[in-house]
Coordinates of N, CA and C in Angstrom, one line a residue:
Chain A
G1 N 0.8 -1.3 0.1 CA -0.2 -0.2 0.1 C 0.6 1.1 0.2
I2 N 0.2 2.3 -0.3 CA 0.9 3.7 0.0 C 1.5 3.7 1.2
Q3 N 2.6 4.6 1.3 CA 3.6 4.7 2.4 C 3.6 6.3 2.5
V4 N 3.4 6.9 3.9 CA 3.6 8.4 3.9 C 4.8 8.6 5.1
E5 N 5.5 9.6 4.5 CA 6.7 9.6 5.8 C 6.3 11.4 6.2
Q6 N 6.5 11.4 7.3 CA 6.5 13.1 7.9 C 7.8 13.5 8.3
S7 N 8.2 14.5 8.1 CA 9.7 15.1 8.9 C 9.3 16.6 9.4
P8 N 9.8 16.9 10.2 CA 10.4 16.3 11.0 C 9.6 15.6 12.3
P9 N 10.3 14.3 13.3 CA 9.0 14.0 14.0 C 8.9 14.8 15.0
D10 N 10.0 15.7 15.4 CA 9.6 16.4 16.5 C 10.1 17.8 16.3
L11 N 9.5 18.9 16.9 CA 9.9 20.0 16.4 C 9.5 21.0 17.7
I12 N 10.7 21.8 18.2 CA 10.5 22.6 19.4 C 10.7 24.2 18.7
L13 N 9.8 24.8 19.0 CA 10.0 26.6 18.4 C 9.6 27.4 19.5
Q14 N 10.4 28.6 19.6 CA 10.0 29.5 20.6 C 8.7 30.3 19.7
E15 N 8.1 30.9 20.4 CA 6.8 31.9 19.9 C 6.9 32.9 18.9
G16 N 6.7 32.8 18.1 CA 7.2 34.0 17.2 C 7.7 33.4 15.9
A17 N 8.2 32.1 16.0 CA 9.4 31.3 15.0 C 8.4 30.9 14.0
N18 N 8.8 30.6 12.5 CA 8.1 29.7 11.6 C 8.8 28.7 11.5
S19 N 7.9 28.0 10.7 CA 8.5 26.3 10.5 C 7.6 25.9 9.3
T20 N 8.6 25.0 8.9 CA 7.8 23.8 8.0 C 7.9 22.3 7.8
L21 N 6.6 21.9 7.8 CA 6.6 20.3 8.0 C 6.4 19.7 6.6
R22 N 7.0 18.4 6.4 CA 7.1 18.0 5.1 C 6.3 16.5 5.1
C23 N 5.6 16.5 4.2 CA 5.0 15.1 3.8 C 5.1 14.3 2.6
N24 N 6.1 13.2 2.5 CA 6.4 12.6 1.4 C 5.3 11.3 1.2
F25 N 4.9 10.8 0.1 CA 4.2 10.0 -0.2 C 4.6 9.3 -1.4
S26 N 4.3 7.7 -1.4 CA 5.1 6.9 -2.3 C 4.3 6.7 -3.8
D27 N 2.9 7.0 -3.9 CA 2.2 6.7 -4.8 C 1.4 8.0 -5.4
S28 N 0.6 7.9 -6.2 CA -0.3 9.0 -6.8 C -1.5 9.0 -5.8
V29 N -1.9 10.2 -6.0 CA -3.3 10.5 -4.3 C -4.4 11.4 -5.2
N30 N -5.5 10.7 -4.7 CA -6.8 11.3 -5.1 C -7.3 12.5 -4.0
N31 N -6.9 12.3 -2.6 CA -6.8 13.2 -1.6 C -5.9 13.4 -0.9
L32 N -5.7 14.6 -0.3 CA -4.5 14.8 0.7 C -5.1 15.6 1.6
Q33 N -4.9 15.5 3.4 CA -5.3 16.5 4.0 C -4.3 16.4 5.2
W34 N -4.2 17.8 5.6 CA -3.2 17.8 6.7 C -4.3 18.3 8.0
F35 N -3.9 17.7 9.3 CA -4.9 17.5 10.5 C -4.0 18.1 11.5
H36 N -4.4 18.9 12.4 CA -3.9 19.0 13.5 C -4.7 18.2 14.7
Q37 N -3.7 17.4 15.3 CA -4.7 17.1 16.9 C -4.3 17.9 17.8
N38 N -5.4 18.4 18.6 CA -5.1 18.9 20.0 C -5.1 17.8 21.0
P39 N -4.7 19.1 22.2 CA -4.5 18.1 23.3 C -5.8 17.1 23.8
W40 N -6.5 17.4 23.3 CA -7.9 16.6 23.7 C -8.0 15.4 22.8
G41 N -7.2 15.4 22.0 CA -7.2 14.3 20.8 C -8.1 14.2 19.4
Q42 N -8.8 15.6 19.5 CA -10.0 15.9 18.0 C -8.7 16.1 16.9
L43 N -9.1 15.6 15.9 CA -8.3 15.9 14.8 C -9.1 17.1 13.9
I44 N -8.2 18.2 13.6 CA -9.1 19.4 13.3 C -8.5 19.5 12.0
N45 N -9.5 19.7 10.9 CA -9.2 20.0 9.6 C -8.4 20.9 9.2
L46 N -7.1 21.1 8.8 CA -6.6 22.3 8.4 C -6.5 22.4 6.7
F47 N -6.6 21.8 6.2 CA -6.1 21.8 4.4 C -6.6 20.6 3.7
Y48 N -7.3 20.6 2.6 CA -7.9 19.7 1.8 C -6.9 20.0 0.8
I49 N -5.7 19.4 0.4 CA -4.9 19.9 -0.5 C -4.6 19.0 -1.6
P50 N -5.3 18.1 -2.4 CA -4.5 17.0 -3.1 C -3.4 17.7 -4.3
S51 N -3.5 18.9 -4.5 CA -2.8 19.7 -5.4 C -2.7 21.1 -5.1
G52 N -1.7 22.1 -5.6 CA -1.7 23.1 -5.3 C -1.3 23.9 -4.1
T53 N -1.6 25.2 -3.9 CA -1.3 25.9 -2.8 C -2.5 26.7 -2.2
K54 N -2.6 26.5 -0.7 CA -3.8 27.0 -0.2 C -3.2 27.9 1.0
Q55 N -3.9 28.9 1.4 CA -3.2 29.6 2.5 C -4.5 29.9 3.7
N56 N -4.7 29.9 5.2 CA -5.6 30.3 5.9 C -4.9 30.8 7.2
G57 N -4.9 32.2 7.2 CA -4.4 32.8 8.0 C -3.0 32.7 8.1
R58 N -2.4 32.1 9.2 CA -0.9 32.2 9.4 C -0.2 30.7 9.3
L59 N -1.3 30.1 8.4 CA -1.0 28.5 7.7 C -1.2 28.6 6.5
S60 N 0.0 28.2 5.6 CA -0.5 27.6 4.3 C 0.2 26.4 4.2
A61 N -0.1 25.9 3.1 CA 0.1 24.4 2.6 C 0.4 24.4 0.9
T62 N 1.2 23.4 0.5 CA 1.5 23.4 -0.6 C 1.7 21.9 -1.2
T63 N 0.9 21.3 -2.2 CA 1.4 19.9 -2.2 C 1.9 19.9 -3.8
V64 N 2.7 19.5 -4.3 CA 3.3 19.0 -5.6 C 3.1 17.5 -5.9
A65 N 1.8 17.4 -6.5 CA 1.4 15.9 -6.7 C 2.4 15.2 -7.5
T66 N 3.3 15.8 -8.7 CA 3.9 15.2 -9.6 C 5.3 14.7 -8.7
E67 N 5.6 15.5 -7.7 CA 6.9 14.9 -7.0 C 6.5 14.2 -5.8
R68 N 5.2 14.4 -5.5 CA 4.7 13.2 -4.3 C 5.2 14.2 -2.9
Y69 N 5.1 15.3 -2.9 CA 5.2 15.7 -1.6 C 4.3 16.9 -1.0
S70 N 4.4 17.1 -0.1 CA 3.1 18.3 0.4 C 4.1 19.0 1.6
L71 N 3.9 20.4 1.9 CA 4.5 21.1 2.7 C 3.6 21.9 3.4
L72 N 3.5 22.2 5.2 CA 2.7 22.8 5.7 C 3.6 23.8 6.2
Y73 N 3.1 25.2 6.1 CA 3.9 26.1 6.8 C 3.5 27.0 7.8
I74 N 3.9 27.2 8.8 CA 3.4 27.8 10.1 C 4.4 29.0 10.3
S75 N 3.6 30.2 10.0 CA 4.3 31.6 10.4 C 4.2 32.1 11.7
S76 N 4.7 32.6 12.4 CA 4.4 33.3 13.4 C 3.7 32.4 14.7
S77 N 4.3 31.2 15.0 CA 4.1 30.4 15.8 C 3.4 30.9 17.1
Q78 N 2.3 30.2 17.5 CA 1.7 30.8 18.7 C 1.6 29.4 19.9
T79 N 1.8 29.5 21.4 CA 1.8 28.3 22.0 C 0.7 27.1 21.7
T80 N -0.5 28.1 21.1 CA -1.8 27.4 20.9 C -1.5 26.5 19.3
D81 N -0.5 26.6 18.8 CA -0.4 25.6 17.6 C 0.3 24.3 18.0
S82 N 0.8 24.1 19.2 CA 1.2 23.2 19.8 C 0.7 21.8 19.8
G83 N 1.2 20.7 19.7 CA 0.0 19.3 18.9 C 1.0 18.7 18.1
V84 N -0.1 17.8 17.7 CA 0.6 16.7 16.4 C -0.2 17.1 15.3
Y85 N 0.7 17.5 14.4 CA 0.2 17.8 12.7 C 0.3 16.3 12.1
F86 N -0.8 15.7 11.4 CA -0.6 14.7 10.6 C -1.1 15.2 9.1
C87 N -0.4 14.3 8.2 CA -0.5 14.1 6.9 C -1.3 12.9 6.6
A88 N -2.4 13.0 5.7 CA -3.2 12.0 5.4 C -3.6 11.7 3.9
V89 N -3.4 10.6 3.3 CA -3.5 10.6 2.0 C -4.6 9.7 1.4
E90 N -5.1 9.7 0.6 CA -5.9 8.5 0.1 C -5.2 8.4 -1.5
S91 N -5.0 7.0 -1.2 CA -4.5 6.4 -2.6 C -5.6 6.6 -4.2
L92 N -4.6 6.8 -5.2 CA -5.7 7.0 -6.3 C -6.2 5.5 -6.5
A93 N -5.1 4.4 -6.4 CA -5.3 3.2 -6.5 C -6.7 2.7 -5.7
T94 N -7.1 3.1 -4.5 CA -8.0 2.7 -3.6 C -8.9 4.0 -3.5
S95 N -9.3 4.8 -4.5 CA -10.4 5.7 -4.3 C -11.5 5.6 -3.8
G96 N -12.1 6.5 -2.8 CA -13.1 6.2 -2.2 C -12.9 5.8 -0.9
S97 N -11.9 5.2 -0.7 CA -11.6 4.4 0.8 C -10.6 5.2 1.6
R98 N -9.9 4.3 2.1 CA -8.9 4.9 3.2 C -8.2 6.2 3.2
L99 N -8.1 6.8 4.2 CA -7.0 7.8 4.7 C -5.7 6.9 5.2
T100 N -4.5 7.1 4.7 CA -3.4 6.5 5.3 C -2.7 7.6 5.6
F101 N -2.4 7.6 7.2 CA -1.9 8.6 7.6 C -0.3 8.4 7.9
G102 N 0.7 9.3 8.2 CA 1.9 9.3 8.5 C 1.8 9.2 10.0
E103 N 3.0 9.3 10.7 CA 3.5 9.2 11.8 C 3.0 10.2 12.5
G104 N 3.2 11.6 11.6 CA 2.9 13.1 12.6 C 4.2 13.5 13.1
T105 N 4.0 15.0 13.3 CA 5.2 15.7 13.8 C 4.6 16.4 15.1
Q106 N 5.1 16.3 16.0 CA 4.9 16.9 17.2 C 5.6 18.1 17.7
L107 N 4.7 18.8 17.9 CA 5.2 20.6 17.5 C 5.0 21.0 19.2
T108 N 6.0 21.7 19.3 CA 6.1 22.3 20.7 C 6.3 23.7 20.6
V109 N 5.7 24.9 21.1 CA 5.7 25.9 20.8 C 6.0 26.7 22.5
N110 N 7.1 27.2 22.3 CA 7.2 27.7 23.7 C 7.2 29.3 24.0
P111 N 6.8 29.6 24.9 CA 6.6 31.1 25.3 C 7.8 31.9 25.3
Chain B
G1 N -26.5 16.7 12.6 CA -25.8 17.7 13.9 C -24.7 18.4 12.8
A2 N -23.8 19.3 13.4 CA -22.8 20.1 12.7 C -21.6 19.3 12.5
G3 N -21.3 18.4 13.4 CA -20.0 17.7 13.2 C -20.4 16.2 13.4
V4 N -19.2 15.4 13.5 CA -19.4 14.0 13.5 C -19.5 13.7 15.2
S5 N -20.3 13.2 15.6 CA -20.5 13.0 17.3 C -20.1 11.4 17.2
Q6 N -19.8 11.0 18.6 CA -19.1 9.4 18.8 C -19.5 9.5 20.1
S7 N -20.2 8.2 20.6 CA -20.4 7.9 22.1 C -20.1 6.2 22.4
P8 N -19.6 6.1 23.5 CA -19.4 7.1 24.4 C -17.9 8.0 24.4
S9 N -17.4 8.8 25.1 CA -16.4 9.7 25.0 C -15.2 8.8 25.7
N10 N -15.6 8.0 26.6 CA -14.7 7.0 27.3 C -15.3 5.7 27.8
K11 N -14.7 4.7 27.2 CA -15.1 3.3 27.7 C -14.4 2.6 28.6
V12 N -14.4 2.3 29.7 CA -13.6 1.0 30.4 C -14.3 -0.3 30.8
T13 N -14.0 -1.4 30.2 CA -14.3 -2.8 30.3 C -13.4 -3.7 30.5
E14 N -13.8 -5.0 30.9 CA -12.9 -5.9 31.6 C -12.8 -6.9 30.5
K15 N -11.5 -7.2 30.3 CA -10.9 -8.3 29.3 C -12.4 -9.5 29.3
G16 N -12.5 -9.7 27.9 CA -13.5 -11.0 27.8 C -15.0 -10.0 27.3
K17 N -15.4 -9.0 27.8 CA -16.7 -8.4 27.6 C -16.6 -7.9 26.2
D18 N -17.8 -7.8 25.7 CA -18.4 -7.2 24.6 C -18.3 -5.6 24.6
V19 N -18.2 -5.0 23.8 CA -18.4 -3.4 23.9 C -19.2 -3.0 22.2
E20 N -20.0 -1.5 22.4 CA -20.5 -1.2 21.3 C -20.1 0.4 21.3
L21 N -19.6 0.6 20.4 CA -19.0 2.1 20.1 C -19.9 2.8 19.0
R22 N -20.4 3.7 19.2 CA -21.5 4.6 18.0 C -20.8 6.0 17.4
C23 N -21.4 5.8 16.1 CA -20.9 6.9 15.6 C -22.2 7.7 14.9
D24 N -22.3 8.9 14.9 CA -23.2 9.6 14.2 C -22.7 10.6 13.0
P25 N -22.7 10.1 11.7 CA -21.9 11.3 10.8 C -22.4 12.7 10.7
I26 N -21.9 13.5 9.9 CA -22.5 14.5 9.5 C -23.8 14.4 8.4
S27 N -24.6 15.1 8.8 CA -26.0 14.7 8.0 C -25.8 15.1 6.6
G28 N -26.6 14.1 6.0 CA -26.2 14.0 4.5 C -25.0 13.3 3.8
H29 N -23.8 12.8 4.9 CA -22.6 12.3 4.3 C -23.2 10.6 4.2
T30 N -22.5 10.2 2.8 CA -22.7 8.9 2.4 C -21.9 8.2 2.8
A31 N -20.5 8.5 3.1 CA -19.4 7.7 3.6 C -19.2 7.8 4.5
L32 N -18.7 6.6 5.4 CA -18.4 6.9 6.9 C -17.2 5.6 7.1
Y33 N -16.3 6.3 7.8 CA -15.0 5.6 8.0 C -14.5 5.5 9.8
W34 N -14.6 4.1 9.9 CA -13.6 3.8 11.4 C -12.1 3.8 11.2
Y35 N -11.6 4.5 12.3 CA -10.0 4.4 12.2 C -9.9 4.1 13.8
R36 N -8.7 3.5 14.5 CA -8.1 3.5 15.6 C -6.8 4.4 15.6
Q37 N -6.5 4.6 16.9 CA -5.4 5.3 17.2 C -4.7 4.7 18.3
S38 N -3.7 3.8 18.2 CA -3.0 3.3 19.4 C -1.4 3.6 19.5
L39 N -1.0 3.4 20.5 CA 0.5 4.1 20.7 C 1.6 3.4 20.1
G40 N 1.3 2.2 19.7 CA 2.3 1.2 18.8 C 2.2 1.4 17.3
Q41 N 0.7 1.6 17.0 CA 0.2 1.2 15.7 C -0.1 3.0 15.0
G42 N -0.1 4.1 15.5 CA -0.3 5.0 14.9 C -2.2 4.9 14.4
L43 N -2.2 5.9 13.5 CA -3.8 5.9 13.2 C -3.9 5.0 12.0
E44 N -4.8 4.1 12.2 CA -5.3 3.1 11.2 C -6.6 2.7 11.0
F45 N -6.8 2.6 9.5 CA -8.0 2.3 9.0 C -8.5 1.0 9.5
L46 N -9.8 1.0 9.8 CA -10.8 -0.4 10.2 C -11.8 -0.6 9.0
I47 N -12.5 0.0 8.7 CA -13.5 -0.2 7.6 C -14.2 1.2 7.1
Y48 N -14.9 0.6 5.9 CA -15.3 2.1 5.2 C -16.9 1.5 4.7
F49 N -17.9 2.6 5.0 CA -19.2 2.2 4.5 C -19.5 3.3 3.4
Q50 N -20.2 3.0 2.5 CA -20.9 3.8 1.4 C -22.4 3.3 1.7
G51 N -23.2 4.5 2.2 CA -24.4 3.8 2.2 C -24.2 2.9 3.5
N52 N -25.1 1.8 3.5 CA -25.4 0.8 4.3 C -24.3 -0.3 4.0
S53 N -23.5 -0.3 2.9 CA -22.9 -1.3 2.6 C -21.3 -1.1 2.8
A54 N -20.3 -1.9 3.2 CA -19.1 -1.9 3.4 C -18.2 -2.5 2.4
P55 N -18.1 -1.5 1.5 CA -16.9 -2.3 0.6 C -15.7 -2.7 0.7
D56 N -15.0 -2.1 2.1 CA -13.8 -2.2 2.3 C -13.6 -2.6 4.1
K57 N -13.7 -3.8 4.2 CA -13.5 -4.2 5.6 C -12.0 -4.4 5.9
S58 N -11.3 -4.3 5.2 CA -9.9 -4.9 5.2 C -8.9 -4.7 6.2
G59 N -9.3 -3.5 6.9 CA -8.5 -3.1 8.2 C -9.0 -3.6 9.7
L60 N -10.4 -4.4 9.6 CA -10.6 -4.9 10.6 C -9.8 -6.0 11.3
P61 N -9.1 -6.1 12.4 CA -7.9 -6.8 12.8 C -8.3 -8.0 13.2
S62 N -9.6 -8.2 13.2 CA -9.8 -10.0 13.6 C -11.2 -9.9 13.6
D63 N -11.9 -11.3 13.7 CA -13.7 -11.3 13.6 C -14.0 -11.2 14.7
R64 N -13.5 -10.7 15.7 CA -13.9 -10.1 17.1 C -14.3 -8.7 16.7
F65 N -13.8 -8.1 15.6 CA -14.5 -6.7 15.2 C -15.4 -7.1 14.2
S66 N -16.5 -6.1 14.3 CA -17.6 -5.8 13.1 C -18.2 -4.6 13.4
A67 N -19.1 -4.1 12.1 CA -19.6 -2.8 12.3 C -20.6 -3.1 11.3
E68 N -21.8 -2.3 11.9 CA -22.9 -1.8 10.7 C -23.2 -0.5 10.7
R69 N -23.9 -0.2 9.6 CA -24.3 1.1 9.4 C -25.8 0.7 9.2
T70 N -26.7 1.5 9.5 CA -28.4 1.3 9.4 C -28.8 3.0 8.6
G71 N -29.6 2.8 7.9 CA -30.4 4.0 7.2 C -29.5 4.9 6.6
G72 N -28.3 4.4 6.3 CA -27.4 5.4 5.8 C -26.9 6.2 6.8
S73 N -27.3 5.9 8.1 CA -26.6 7.1 8.9 C -25.6 6.7 10.0
V74 N -26.1 6.5 11.3 CA -25.5 6.1 12.3 C -25.0 4.6 12.1
S75 N -23.5 4.8 12.6 CA -22.8 3.3 12.4 C -22.5 2.9 13.9
T76 N -22.4 1.3 14.3 CA -22.1 1.0 15.4 C -20.5 0.0 15.2
L77 N -19.9 0.0 16.1 CA -18.5 -0.9 15.8 C -18.7 -1.8 17.0
T78 N -18.9 -2.8 16.8 CA -18.8 -3.7 18.0 C -17.4 -4.6 18.0
I79 N -17.0 -5.1 19.3 CA -15.9 -5.9 19.8 C -16.2 -6.6 20.6
Q80 N -16.0 -8.0 20.5 CA -16.5 -9.2 21.0 C -15.4 -9.6 21.8
R81 N -15.7 -10.1 22.9 CA -14.4 -10.6 23.8 C -13.0 -9.5 23.7
T82 N -13.4 -8.6 24.3 CA -12.4 -7.8 24.2 C -10.9 -8.1 24.9
Q83 N -9.7 -7.6 24.3 CA -8.6 -8.1 24.5 C -7.9 -6.6 25.1
Q84 N -6.7 -6.8 26.1 CA -5.9 -5.5 26.4 C -5.4 -4.8 25.0
E85 N -5.3 -5.4 24.1 CA -4.5 -5.1 23.0 C -5.7 -4.1 21.9
D86 N -6.7 -4.2 22.6 CA -8.1 -3.5 22.0 C -8.2 -2.3 22.3
S87 N -7.4 -1.8 23.6 CA -7.4 -0.6 24.1 C -6.7 0.4 23.3
A88 N -7.5 1.6 22.7 CA -7.2 2.5 21.8 C -8.2 3.6 21.9
V89 N -8.0 4.7 20.9 CA -9.0 5.7 20.6 C -9.7 5.4 19.3
Y90 N -10.6 5.2 19.1 CA -11.7 4.7 18.0 C -12.1 5.8 17.5
L91 N -11.8 6.2 16.5 CA -12.0 7.5 15.7 C -13.3 7.2 14.4
C92 N -14.2 8.3 14.0 CA -15.1 7.9 13.2 C -14.9 9.2 12.3
A93 N -15.0 9.1 10.9 CA -15.2 9.9 10.3 C -16.1 9.8 9.1
S94 N -16.6 11.0 8.4 CA -17.6 10.9 7.6 C -17.1 11.9 6.4
R95 N -17.6 11.5 5.1 CA -17.3 12.3 3.7 C -18.8 12.5 3.0
A96 N -18.8 13.5 2.6 CA -19.9 13.9 1.6 C -20.2 12.7 0.6
G97 N -19.2 12.5 -0.2 CA -19.3 11.9 -1.4 C -20.2 12.7 -2.6
T98 N -20.4 12.1 -3.6 CA -20.8 13.1 -4.6 C -21.9 13.8 -4.4
S99 N -22.9 13.0 -3.6 CA -24.3 14.0 -3.5 C -24.1 15.4 -2.6
G100 N -22.7 15.5 -2.2 CA -22.7 16.7 -1.3 C -22.1 17.8 -2.0
A101 N -21.6 18.9 -1.2 CA -21.0 20.0 -1.8 C -19.5 19.7 -2.0
P102 N -18.6 20.2 -3.0 CA -17.5 19.7 -3.1 C -16.7 20.6 -1.8
P103 N -15.4 20.1 -1.5 CA -14.7 18.8 -2.1 C -15.2 17.6 -1.5
Y104 N -15.8 16.8 -2.5 CA -16.5 15.6 -1.7 C -15.6 14.6 -1.1
N105 N -14.3 14.6 -1.4 CA -13.3 13.8 -0.7 C -13.1 14.1 0.7
E106 N -13.3 15.3 1.4 CA -12.7 15.6 2.6 C -13.3 15.0 3.5
Q107 N -12.5 14.6 4.5 CA -12.9 13.9 5.4 C -13.1 14.5 7.0
F108 N -14.2 14.2 7.7 CA -14.2 14.8 9.0 C -14.3 14.0 10.1
F109 N -13.4 14.2 11.0 CA -13.5 13.4 12.4 C -14.4 13.7 13.5
G110 N -14.9 12.7 14.2 CA -15.3 13.0 15.7 C -14.4 13.0 16.5
P111 N -14.6 13.2 17.7 CA -13.6 13.7 18.7 C -13.2 12.0 19.3
G112 N -13.9 10.7 19.0 CA -13.3 9.6 19.3 C -14.0 9.1 20.8
T113 N -13.8 7.5 20.7 CA -13.9 7.0 22.0 C -12.7 6.2 22.6
R114 N -12.5 6.8 23.8 CA -11.3 6.2 24.4 C -11.5 4.6 25.1
L115 N -10.9 3.9 24.5 CA -11.6 2.3 25.3 C -10.4 2.0 25.8
T116 N -10.5 1.4 26.9 CA -9.4 0.8 28.1 C -10.0 -0.4 28.3
V117 N -9.5 -1.4 28.2 CA -9.7 -3.0 28.5 C -8.7 -3.3 29.7
L118 N -9.5 -3.5 30.9 CA -8.6 -4.0 31.7 C -8.1 -5.4 31.8

């Protein structure tokens, strides 16, 4: 099946710093989503981005489908950005079915 | 409702007992998914429903796990004869499908049920 790799696994920032999280995937995708898992375990949708670039406030994401990677940018980080960020993809081969998740990036933003 | 809801939020049970977990998808969403999140395995897919049928059950870890969906809405995940390795957070997600507003493929997750098997 499709493989999803996220980097870095852990990231510690000072408040106000910028960061880039990366997601590599091994096959063509029909769907790519970025999630933030908050301290209560809820998965919050950040972006639905199978290709192209999107921005939402301090967050933006870019997916280059032909090169099989996606990037999540966090600018001017805040302590509330702390948590685990997951990339998840739906393989073109199994369209309509499961999301395959990466292992996540644990982000800690210190005041 | 406005989002995916799950119940109970927490469930503690004794080894060998049966448990039922419930998921209410976003109104009108035709596709429903169950995943689980455990320390050793990350987030893994269990089963997918399109309407009331389950075209992909390949993620169910054993025959002790089963799920059904009735009326194209509520789904129940049942674990029989629970084992300690079943302890995890069970997450439900739903997707609009082609009958809904685009993007049709975006999945939205519920808050999860934390299952602890003693």
